[in-house]
Amino acid sequence: MAWNLTSDRPIFIQIVDRISADIISGKYRPGEKLPSVRDLAGEAAVNPNTMQKALGELERTGLVWSQRTSGRFITEDMNMIRELKSSVAQEKIGEFLTQMQTLGYSNEEILALMNQNMKGDSK
């Protein structure tokens, strides 16, 4: 099934974000080999050149590394993965809080709603 890519941001950036999310969520484990550019491009339903550009960006950040004849691998640097996970979480929390405050909720009301929602999830 094709990835849910939109026209609101460059496709290669969305691919970087998707693969990064797959890494921090554990779908791809540290040291694991990534599928080939062609396979990932097929899965995402994008041009292989676009996938290559995204993977190049992931290499530039150090999240992925390349071995000339063997393919690309996920970093084994657990600190880097934890820091990325924390950074993404902080970004998402900031976006959520901004949206809730735009709706007129105070921080106390937001916390109450979150607590209520989380208790409902545990049932």
Tab-separated table of C-alpha atoms in Angstrom, residues 12-35 40 53-67 71-88:
chain	number	residue	atom	x	y	z
A	12	PHE	CA	11.367	13.795	-0.076
A	13	ILE	CA	10.926	15.608	3.271
A	14	GLN	CA	7.800	13.555	3.972
A	15	ILE	CA	9.775	10.398	3.168
A	16	VAL	CA	12.571	11.478	5.536
A	17	ASP	CA	9.956	12.051	8.243
A	18	ARG	CA	8.280	8.688	7.579
A	19	ILE	CA	11.504	6.679	7.674
A	20	SER	CA	12.663	8.610	10.753
A	21	ALA	CA	9.359	7.771	12.459
A	22	ASP	CA	9.785	4.112	11.471
A	23	ILE	CA	13.245	4.156	13.066
A	24	ILE	CA	12.233	5.818	16.346
A	25	SER	CA	9.136	3.622	16.646
A	26	GLY	CA	11.229	0.472	16.270
A	27	LYS	CA	9.911	-0.694	12.895
A	28	TYR	CA	13.533	-0.510	11.737
A	29	ARG	CA	15.964	-1.581	14.452
A	30	PRO	CA	19.457	-0.174	15.036
A	31	GLY	CA	21.923	-1.792	12.654
A	32	GLU	CA	19.176	-3.243	10.478
A	33	LYS	CA	19.526	-3.095	6.706
A	34	LEU	CA	16.961	-0.916	4.941
A	35	PRO	CA	15.129	-2.242	1.895
A	40	LEU	CA	11.184	1.564	-0.815
A	53	LYS	CA	17.289	12.024	-2.303
A	54	ALA	CA	15.456	11.249	0.961
A	55	LEU	CA	17.897	8.479	1.884
A	56	GLY	CA	20.791	10.800	1.090
A	57	GLU	CA	19.349	13.298	3.562
A	58	LEU	CA	19.011	10.576	6.208
A	59	GLU	CA	22.664	9.677	5.595
A	60	ARG	CA	23.661	13.321	5.956
A	61	THR	CA	22.025	13.432	9.404
A	62	GLY	CA	23.739	10.191	10.437
A	63	LEU	CA	20.511	8.289	11.074
A	64	VAL	CA	21.334	5.987	8.159
A	65	TRP	CA	24.722	4.933	6.849
A	66	SER	CA	25.741	3.343	3.593
A	67	GLN	CA	28.065	0.450	2.898
A	71	GLY	CA	23.158	-1.190	1.057
A	72	ARG	CA	22.002	1.218	3.736
A	73	PHE	CA	21.735	0.519	7.437
A	74	ILE	CA	20.124	2.163	10.455
A	75	THR	CA	22.528	3.813	12.873
A	76	GLU	CA	23.418	1.857	15.985
A	77	ASP	CA	23.780	5.115	17.937
A	78	MET	CA	20.998	4.694	20.488
A	79	ASN	CA	21.596	8.190	21.873
A	80	MET	CA	20.914	9.685	18.444
A	81	ILE	CA	17.700	7.666	18.124
A	82	ARG	CA	16.542	8.639	21.645
A	83	GLU	CA	17.325	12.313	21.007
A	84	LEU	CA	15.401	12.239	17.727
A	85	LYS	CA	12.457	10.534	19.425
A	86	SER	CA	12.428	13.168	22.167
A	87	SER	CA	12.743	15.989	19.642
A	88	VAL	CA	9.848	14.693	17.535
